[in-house]
CSV table of C-alpha atoms in Angstrom, one decimal:
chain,number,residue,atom,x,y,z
A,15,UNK,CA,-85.1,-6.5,-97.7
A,16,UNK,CA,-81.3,-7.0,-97.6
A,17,UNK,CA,-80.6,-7.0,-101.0
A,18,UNK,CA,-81.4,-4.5,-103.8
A,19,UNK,CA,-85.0,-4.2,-105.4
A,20,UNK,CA,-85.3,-5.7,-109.0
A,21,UNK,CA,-87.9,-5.0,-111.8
A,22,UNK,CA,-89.8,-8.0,-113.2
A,23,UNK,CA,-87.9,-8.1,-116.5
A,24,UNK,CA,-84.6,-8.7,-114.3
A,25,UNK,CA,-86.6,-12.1,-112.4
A,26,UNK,CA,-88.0,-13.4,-116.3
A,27,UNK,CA,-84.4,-13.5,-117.1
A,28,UNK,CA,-83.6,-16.4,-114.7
A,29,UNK,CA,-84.9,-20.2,-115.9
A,30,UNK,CA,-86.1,-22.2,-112.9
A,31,UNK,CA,-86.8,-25.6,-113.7
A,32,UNK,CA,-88.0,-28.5,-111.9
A,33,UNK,CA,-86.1,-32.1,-112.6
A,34,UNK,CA,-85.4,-35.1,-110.3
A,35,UNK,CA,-81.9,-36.5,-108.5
A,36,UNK,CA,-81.0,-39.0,-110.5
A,37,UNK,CA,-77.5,-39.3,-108.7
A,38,UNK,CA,-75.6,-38.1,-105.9
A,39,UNK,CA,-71.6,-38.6,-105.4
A,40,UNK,CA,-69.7,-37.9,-103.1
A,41,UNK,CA,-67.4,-34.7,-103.6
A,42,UNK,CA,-64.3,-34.8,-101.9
A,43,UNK,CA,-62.5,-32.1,-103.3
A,44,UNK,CA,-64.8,-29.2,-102.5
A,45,UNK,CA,-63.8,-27.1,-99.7
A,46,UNK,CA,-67.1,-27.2,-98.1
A,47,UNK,CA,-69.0,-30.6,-97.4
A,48,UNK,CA,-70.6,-30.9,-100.9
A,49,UNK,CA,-72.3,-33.7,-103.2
A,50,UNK,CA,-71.9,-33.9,-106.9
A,51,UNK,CA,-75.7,-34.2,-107.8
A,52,UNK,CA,-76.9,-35.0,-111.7
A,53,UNK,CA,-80.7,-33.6,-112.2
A,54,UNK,CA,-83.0,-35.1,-115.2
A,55,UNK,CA,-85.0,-32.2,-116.6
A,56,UNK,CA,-86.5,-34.4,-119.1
A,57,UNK,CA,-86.2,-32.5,-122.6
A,58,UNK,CA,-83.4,-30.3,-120.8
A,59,UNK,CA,-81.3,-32.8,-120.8
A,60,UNK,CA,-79.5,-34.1,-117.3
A,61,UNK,CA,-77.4,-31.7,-115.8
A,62,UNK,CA,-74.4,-31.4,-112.6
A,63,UNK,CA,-74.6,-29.2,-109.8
A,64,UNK,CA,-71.7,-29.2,-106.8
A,65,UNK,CA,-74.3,-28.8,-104.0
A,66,UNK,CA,-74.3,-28.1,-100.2
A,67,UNK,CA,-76.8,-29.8,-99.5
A,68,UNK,CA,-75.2,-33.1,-97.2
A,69,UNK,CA,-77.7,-32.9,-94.2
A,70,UNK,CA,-79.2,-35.4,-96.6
A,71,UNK,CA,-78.2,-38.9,-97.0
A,72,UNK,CA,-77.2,-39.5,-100.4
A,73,UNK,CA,-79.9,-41.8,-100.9
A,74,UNK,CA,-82.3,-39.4,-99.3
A,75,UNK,CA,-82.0,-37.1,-102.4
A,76,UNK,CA,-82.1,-39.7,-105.4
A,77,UNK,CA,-85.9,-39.4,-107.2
A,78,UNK,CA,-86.6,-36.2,-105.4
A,79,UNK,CA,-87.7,-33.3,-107.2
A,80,UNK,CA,-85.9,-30.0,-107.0
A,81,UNK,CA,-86.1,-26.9,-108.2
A,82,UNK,CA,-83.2,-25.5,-109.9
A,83,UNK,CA,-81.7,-22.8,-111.8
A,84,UNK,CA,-80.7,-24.2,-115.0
A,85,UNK,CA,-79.4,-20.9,-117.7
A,86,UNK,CA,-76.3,-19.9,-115.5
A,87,UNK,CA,-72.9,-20.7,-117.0
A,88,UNK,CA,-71.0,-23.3,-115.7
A,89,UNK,CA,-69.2,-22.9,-112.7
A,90,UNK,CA,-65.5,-24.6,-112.1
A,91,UNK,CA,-65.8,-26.3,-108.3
A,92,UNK,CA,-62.3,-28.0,-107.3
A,93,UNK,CA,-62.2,-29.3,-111.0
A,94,UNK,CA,-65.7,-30.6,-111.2
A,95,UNK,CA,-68.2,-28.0,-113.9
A,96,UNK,CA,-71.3,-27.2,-111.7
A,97,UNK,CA,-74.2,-26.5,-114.5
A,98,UNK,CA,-77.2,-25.9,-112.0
A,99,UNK,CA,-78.1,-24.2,-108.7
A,100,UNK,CA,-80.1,-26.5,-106.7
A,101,UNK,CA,-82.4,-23.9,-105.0
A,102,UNK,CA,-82.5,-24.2,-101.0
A,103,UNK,CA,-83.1,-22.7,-98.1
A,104,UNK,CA,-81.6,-22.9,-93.9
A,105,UNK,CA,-83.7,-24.2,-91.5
A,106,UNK,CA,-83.6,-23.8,-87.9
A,107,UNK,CA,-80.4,-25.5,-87.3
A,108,UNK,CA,-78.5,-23.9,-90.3
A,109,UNK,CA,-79.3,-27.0,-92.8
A,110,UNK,CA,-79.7,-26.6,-95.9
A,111,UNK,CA,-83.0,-28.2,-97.2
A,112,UNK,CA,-83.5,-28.3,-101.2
A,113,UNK,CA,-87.2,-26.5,-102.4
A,114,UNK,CA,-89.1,-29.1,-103.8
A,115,UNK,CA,-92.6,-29.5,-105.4
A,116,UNK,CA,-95.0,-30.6,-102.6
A,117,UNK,CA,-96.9,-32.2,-105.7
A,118,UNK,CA,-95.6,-34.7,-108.4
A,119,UNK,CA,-94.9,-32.5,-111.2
A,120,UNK,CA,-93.7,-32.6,-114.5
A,121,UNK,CA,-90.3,-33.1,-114.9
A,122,UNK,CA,-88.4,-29.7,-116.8
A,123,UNK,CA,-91.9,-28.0,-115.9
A,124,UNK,CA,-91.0,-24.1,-115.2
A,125,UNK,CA,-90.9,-22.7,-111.8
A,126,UNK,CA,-92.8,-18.8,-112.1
C-alpha cells in the first residue's frame, strides 16, 4: 500500500454514484488537457466535473456511464466549478480510462 490504511466508517463517508455523459466541452483554460464533462445522475440532478480524461474523443464519452464521486465540495478549475470526480484509472500507456459499469445500470445507482 502507498497510502495510509483507513477504517470502513472513513470509505461509507464517500458517495460514489453512477450517472451518464451527457456532454463534453472542450476546456481550454485548464492547465492540463482537460474536458468540461456534465453527468446525469437522474434524481441527483446533472452535475460538472473538469476531467483528465482527453485520450477519449469527445464523442467517445457522451452516453457512457461513469462512476463518480458526487458529495465533495466544488472545486474552482481556471474559473470553471468542478462538482464531481469522475473516477479513473492509467493504463499501460499512462491514459486515463474512466471506470465504468460493464452492465447497463441504473442511472444515480450507488457504487459500494
Amino acid at each position: 500500500m502507498s497510502k495510509d490504511q483507513i477504517v470502513y466508517d472513513d470509505f461509507a463517508k464517500i458517495e460514489i454514484r453512477i450517472g451518464r455523459v451527457v456532454s463534453v466541452l472542450p476546456f481550454e483554460r485548464a492547465r492540463n488537457p482537460s474536458y468540461k464533462v456534465e453527468v446525469d445522475f437522474g434524481t441527483f440532478g446533472r452535475k460538472w466535473s473538469s476531467a483528465q480524461i482527453t485520450s477519449y474523443a469527445a464523442d467517445e464519452l457522451v452516453g457512457r456511464l461513469v462512476s463518480c464521486v458526487i458529495n465533495m465540495p466544488p472545486r474552482n478549475i481556471a474559473g470553471f466549478q468542478s462538482e464531481i470526480l469522475i473516477l479513473g484509472a492509467r493504463n499501460a500507456a499512462g491514459e486515463v480510462k474512466v471506470l465504468s459499469p460493464t452492465q447497463d445500470v441504473e442511472i444515480g445507482g450507488e457504487v459500494f
